[in-house]
Amino acid sequence: MEQTRRDSFRSRWGFKLACIGSAVGMGNIWLFPSRMSAYGGATFLIPYVIFVVLIASTGVIGEMAFGRAASGGPVAAFGTAAERRTGRRGWGEALGLIPVAGSLAMAIGYSVVVGWILKYAVASFTGAALENQGVEAFTAYFNTAASSWGNTGWQVAAMAGTLLIMALGIGGGIERANKVMMPLFFCLFVGLAIYIATLPGAADGYRYIFVLKPEGLLDPMVWVYALGQAFFSLSVAGNGTLIYGSYLSKEADVPESARTVAFFDSMAAILSALVIIPAMATAGETLTQSGPGLMFIYLPNLFREMPGGRILMAVFFVAALFAGVTSLVNLFEAPTATLQEKLHLSRGTAVAVIGVVGLAVGLCIQGIVSGWMDVCSIYACPIGALLAGVFFYWVLKKEDGLVQVNLARRRPLGRWFYPTAKYLYCGVTVLVLILGAVNGGIG
């Protein structure tokens, strides 16, 4: 697969931090803690870790290697695999547009959420958010922001910042931004966790997190939601991880990079649980909420009542903003790169086109973003991941795939890798699609 001259990451850690930034997002912050709370604390961690290891060691590796092999996004990668197998690349490129469209749709919905986060981050510093008294007041405050055309200014500002990072390029924009935002995200959350640990009542939250109840493993829904959490958190969707892999140098060890991304993504989720569950315990409450309701209503109300609440809220939403922006950049990158590859647009022009489309649609869906994101997560992400898995492990010849996976490694992966990825991982993507459709979403 021919390497063409294009922008790239300037260091291996720059690539890793960008991939960590793409994986660390709202699922780590507003979903993982509630899943732990609902499904037995440490009991939930066992299937979650199992699925993280499986998906990282097959799906994440495959998407990174696929992008690097083709030196392009899903359209280029699928087309190259199709050409190698059948001599015709058109049908592969056509199917490659599916994960690209899914990435753009997900980015549009996510831009609405990042707009909310920016509003709350600024309101935390100014004190405007703390003027709300009680859950009902915070509910009304959030409902105003989440209504149609209710948060336009903040959404435009969040998009402007995101597009500026992208316009500066892979090394000069995306890599630099992630090198700042991701370390700060972890530092801020560690600081929050340490502070909350000093508050009375926090110990009750830790007892819940770390107590293991083996009988909980007999509940099939523990495994279903652990699978969903691992799958969606690791950003396997045939777009974001694949496109970042296309900017990776031939000297980088892909399996080692995948392990690093999986580790730090899991640490971000666990850190969130170590902040949110004990914080609820300090108020004598059990975490029963998830999603936007947890993040924009119940947590702000809780922070308001805690010592140093204004600082806590500001730190929390600044950290969440870093996680949101780095994920949003990744989601917009696949459609941007596709315009560059297929229409030969400059970086700035491609970013501008995607930005205009993303902002125009994003502003129009403010009031229905929840349903929009449900469709993306239930259908678009698993279908994209399935297509990427099928094209890399089934359409591309085995020897070509293994060369790309083992490039720059001292020792090739064991014999377990290819059949596990080809059969088990691809089967898991089908399972996620079916379970999501049946349960109305599992991630």
CSV table of C-alpha atoms in Angstrom, one decimal, residues 154-326:
chain,number,residue,atom,x,y,z
A,154,TRP,CA,-22.0,28.8,23.0
A,155,GLN,CA,-22.3,26.2,20.3
A,156,VAL,CA,-20.9,28.5,17.7
A,157,ALA,CA,-18.0,29.4,20.0
A,158,ALA,CA,-17.2,25.7,20.7
A,159,MET,CA,-17.3,24.9,17.0
A,160,ALA,CA,-15.0,27.8,16.2
A,161,GLY,CA,-12.4,26.6,18.7
A,162,THR,CA,-12.7,23.0,17.3
A,163,LEU,CA,-12.3,24.1,13.7
A,164,LEU,CA,-9.3,26.3,14.6
A,165,ILE,CA,-7.5,23.3,16.0
A,166,MET,CA,-8.3,21.3,12.9
A,167,ALA,CA,-7.3,24.0,10.5
A,168,LEU,CA,-3.8,24.1,12.1
A,169,GLY,CA,-3.2,20.6,10.9
A,170,ILE,CA,-2.4,17.2,12.4
A,171,GLY,CA,0.9,18.0,14.0
A,172,GLY,CA,0.5,21.7,14.5
A,173,GLY,CA,-3.1,21.6,15.6
A,174,ILE,CA,-4.5,18.2,16.7
A,175,GLU,CA,-1.3,16.9,18.2
A,176,ARG,CA,-0.5,20.1,20.1
A,177,ALA,CA,-4.0,20.5,21.4
A,178,ASN,CA,-4.1,16.9,22.7
A,179,LYS,CA,-0.7,17.3,24.3
A,180,VAL,CA,-2.1,20.1,26.4
A,181,MET,CA,-5.7,19.0,27.0
A,182,MET,CA,-5.3,15.3,27.8
A,183,PRO,CA,-2.6,15.7,30.6
A,184,LEU,CA,-4.6,18.6,32.0
A,185,PHE,CA,-7.8,16.5,31.9
A,186,PHE,CA,-6.2,13.7,34.0
A,187,CYS,CA,-4.5,16.2,36.4
A,188,LEU,CA,-7.8,18.0,37.0
A,189,PHE,CA,-9.7,14.8,37.6
A,190,VAL,CA,-7.0,13.5,39.9
A,191,GLY,CA,-7.3,16.7,41.9
A,192,LEU,CA,-11.0,16.4,42.1
A,193,ALA,CA,-10.8,12.8,43.3
A,194,ILE,CA,-8.2,13.7,46.0
A,195,TYR,CA,-10.3,16.6,47.3
A,196,ILE,CA,-13.6,14.6,47.4
A,197,ALA,CA,-11.7,11.8,49.3
A,198,THR,CA,-11.2,14.3,52.1
A,199,LEU,CA,-14.9,15.0,52.5
A,200,PRO,CA,-17.1,13.3,55.2
A,201,GLY,CA,-19.1,10.4,53.8
A,202,ALA,CA,-16.9,9.8,50.8
A,203,ALA,CA,-15.8,6.4,52.2
A,204,ASP,CA,-19.3,5.0,51.6
A,205,GLY,CA,-18.8,5.6,47.9
A,206,TYR,CA,-15.5,3.9,47.9
A,207,ARG,CA,-17.0,0.8,49.6
A,208,TYR,CA,-19.5,0.6,46.9
A,209,ILE,CA,-17.0,0.9,44.1
A,210,PHE,CA,-14.5,-1.7,45.4
A,211,VAL,CA,-16.8,-4.3,46.9
A,212,LEU,CA,-17.1,-7.3,44.6
A,213,LYS,CA,-20.3,-9.4,44.6
A,214,PRO,CA,-19.6,-12.5,42.4
A,215,GLU,CA,-23.3,-13.3,42.1
A,216,GLY,CA,-23.8,-10.2,40.1
A,217,LEU,CA,-21.8,-11.8,37.2
A,218,LEU,CA,-24.8,-14.1,36.7
A,219,ASP,CA,-26.9,-11.1,35.5
A,220,PRO,CA,-26.6,-11.1,31.7
A,221,MET,CA,-27.3,-7.3,31.6
A,222,VAL,CA,-24.0,-6.7,33.5
A,223,TRP,CA,-22.2,-8.2,30.6
A,224,VAL,CA,-24.4,-6.5,28.0
A,225,TYR,CA,-23.8,-3.0,29.4
A,226,ALA,CA,-20.1,-3.7,30.1
A,227,LEU,CA,-19.7,-4.7,26.4
A,228,GLY,CA,-21.5,-1.5,25.3
A,229,GLN,CA,-19.3,0.6,27.6
A,230,ALA,CA,-16.1,-0.9,26.4
A,231,PHE,CA,-17.1,-0.8,22.7
A,232,PHE,CA,-18.2,2.8,22.5
A,233,SER,CA,-15.6,4.1,24.8
A,234,LEU,CA,-12.7,2.8,22.7
A,235,SER,CA,-14.1,4.6,19.6
A,236,VAL,CA,-14.1,1.7,17.2
A,237,ALA,CA,-16.4,2.9,14.5
A,238,GLY,CA,-14.4,2.6,11.3
A,239,ASN,CA,-13.6,6.3,11.2
A,240,GLY,CA,-11.8,8.1,14.0
A,241,THR,CA,-9.2,5.6,15.0
A,242,LEU,CA,-8.7,4.6,11.4
A,243,ILE,CA,-8.1,8.2,10.2
A,244,TYR,CA,-5.7,8.9,13.1
A,245,GLY,CA,-3.8,5.7,12.2
A,246,SER,CA,-3.4,7.0,8.6
A,247,TYR,CA,-1.2,9.8,10.0
A,248,LEU,CA,1.0,7.3,11.9
A,249,SER,CA,4.6,6.7,11.0
A,250,LYS,CA,5.8,3.3,9.8
A,251,GLU,CA,8.2,3.1,12.8
A,252,ALA,CA,5.4,3.1,15.4
A,253,ASP,CA,4.3,-0.1,17.1
A,254,VAL,CA,0.5,-0.3,16.6
A,255,PRO,CA,-0.4,-3.0,19.2
A,256,GLU,CA,1.6,-1.1,21.9
A,257,SER,CA,-0.2,2.1,20.9
A,258,ALA,CA,-3.6,0.3,21.2
A,259,ARG,CA,-2.7,-1.0,24.7
A,260,THR,CA,-1.7,2.5,25.8
A,261,VAL,CA,-5.0,4.1,24.5
A,262,ALA,CA,-7.1,1.3,26.2
A,263,PHE,CA,-5.3,1.8,29.5
A,264,PHE,CA,-5.7,5.5,29.7
A,265,ASP,CA,-9.2,5.5,28.4
A,266,SER,CA,-10.1,3.0,31.2
A,267,MET,CA,-8.2,5.1,33.8
A,268,ALA,CA,-10.3,8.1,32.7
A,269,ALA,CA,-13.5,6.1,33.3
A,270,ILE,CA,-12.4,4.8,36.7
A,271,LEU,CA,-11.3,8.3,37.7
A,272,SER,CA,-14.7,9.7,36.8
A,273,ALA,CA,-16.3,7.0,39.0
A,274,LEU,CA,-13.8,7.9,41.8
A,275,VAL,CA,-15.0,11.5,41.6
A,276,ILE,CA,-18.8,11.1,41.0
A,277,ILE,CA,-19.8,8.1,43.1
A,278,PRO,CA,-18.1,9.3,46.4
A,279,ALA,CA,-19.3,12.9,45.7
A,280,MET,CA,-22.9,11.5,45.7
A,281,ALA,CA,-22.1,9.6,48.9
A,282,THR,CA,-21.0,12.8,50.7
A,283,ALA,CA,-24.6,14.0,50.2
A,284,GLY,CA,-26.0,10.7,51.4
A,285,GLU,CA,-27.2,9.8,47.9
A,286,THR,CA,-26.7,6.9,45.6
A,287,LEU,CA,-25.9,7.5,41.9
A,288,THR,CA,-29.1,6.7,40.0
A,289,GLN,CA,-28.8,9.2,37.1
A,290,SER,CA,-26.7,9.1,33.9
A,291,GLY,CA,-26.3,11.1,30.7
A,292,PRO,CA,-26.9,14.8,30.5
A,293,GLY,CA,-29.2,14.7,33.5
A,294,LEU,CA,-26.3,13.6,35.7
A,295,MET,CA,-23.8,16.0,34.3
A,296,PHE,CA,-25.8,19.2,33.8
A,297,ILE,CA,-28.4,18.9,36.6
A,298,TYR,CA,-27.5,16.6,39.5
A,299,LEU,CA,-23.8,17.1,39.7
A,300,PRO,CA,-24.0,21.0,39.5
A,301,ASN,CA,-26.6,20.9,42.3
A,302,LEU,CA,-24.3,18.7,44.3
A,303,PHE,CA,-21.3,20.9,43.7
A,304,ARG,CA,-23.3,23.9,44.8
A,305,GLU,CA,-23.8,22.4,48.2
A,306,MET,CA,-20.2,21.2,48.8
A,307,PRO,CA,-17.4,23.3,50.3
A,308,GLY,CA,-15.6,25.1,47.5
A,309,GLY,CA,-18.4,24.2,45.1
A,310,ARG,CA,-17.7,27.0,42.7
A,311,ILE,CA,-14.1,25.8,42.2
A,312,LEU,CA,-15.1,22.2,42.0
A,313,MET,CA,-17.7,22.9,39.3
A,314,ALA,CA,-15.3,25.0,37.3
A,315,VAL,CA,-12.6,22.3,37.4
A,316,PHE,CA,-15.0,19.6,36.5
A,317,PHE,CA,-16.5,21.4,33.5
A,318,VAL,CA,-13.1,22.6,32.2
A,319,ALA,CA,-11.9,19.0,32.3
A,320,ALA,CA,-15.1,17.8,30.6
A,321,LEU,CA,-14.5,20.5,28.0
A,322,PHE,CA,-11.1,19.2,27.2
A,323,ALA,CA,-12.5,15.7,26.8
A,324,GLY,CA,-15.4,16.9,24.6
A,325,VAL,CA,-13.2,19.0,22.3
A,326,THR,CA,-10.6,16.3,21.7
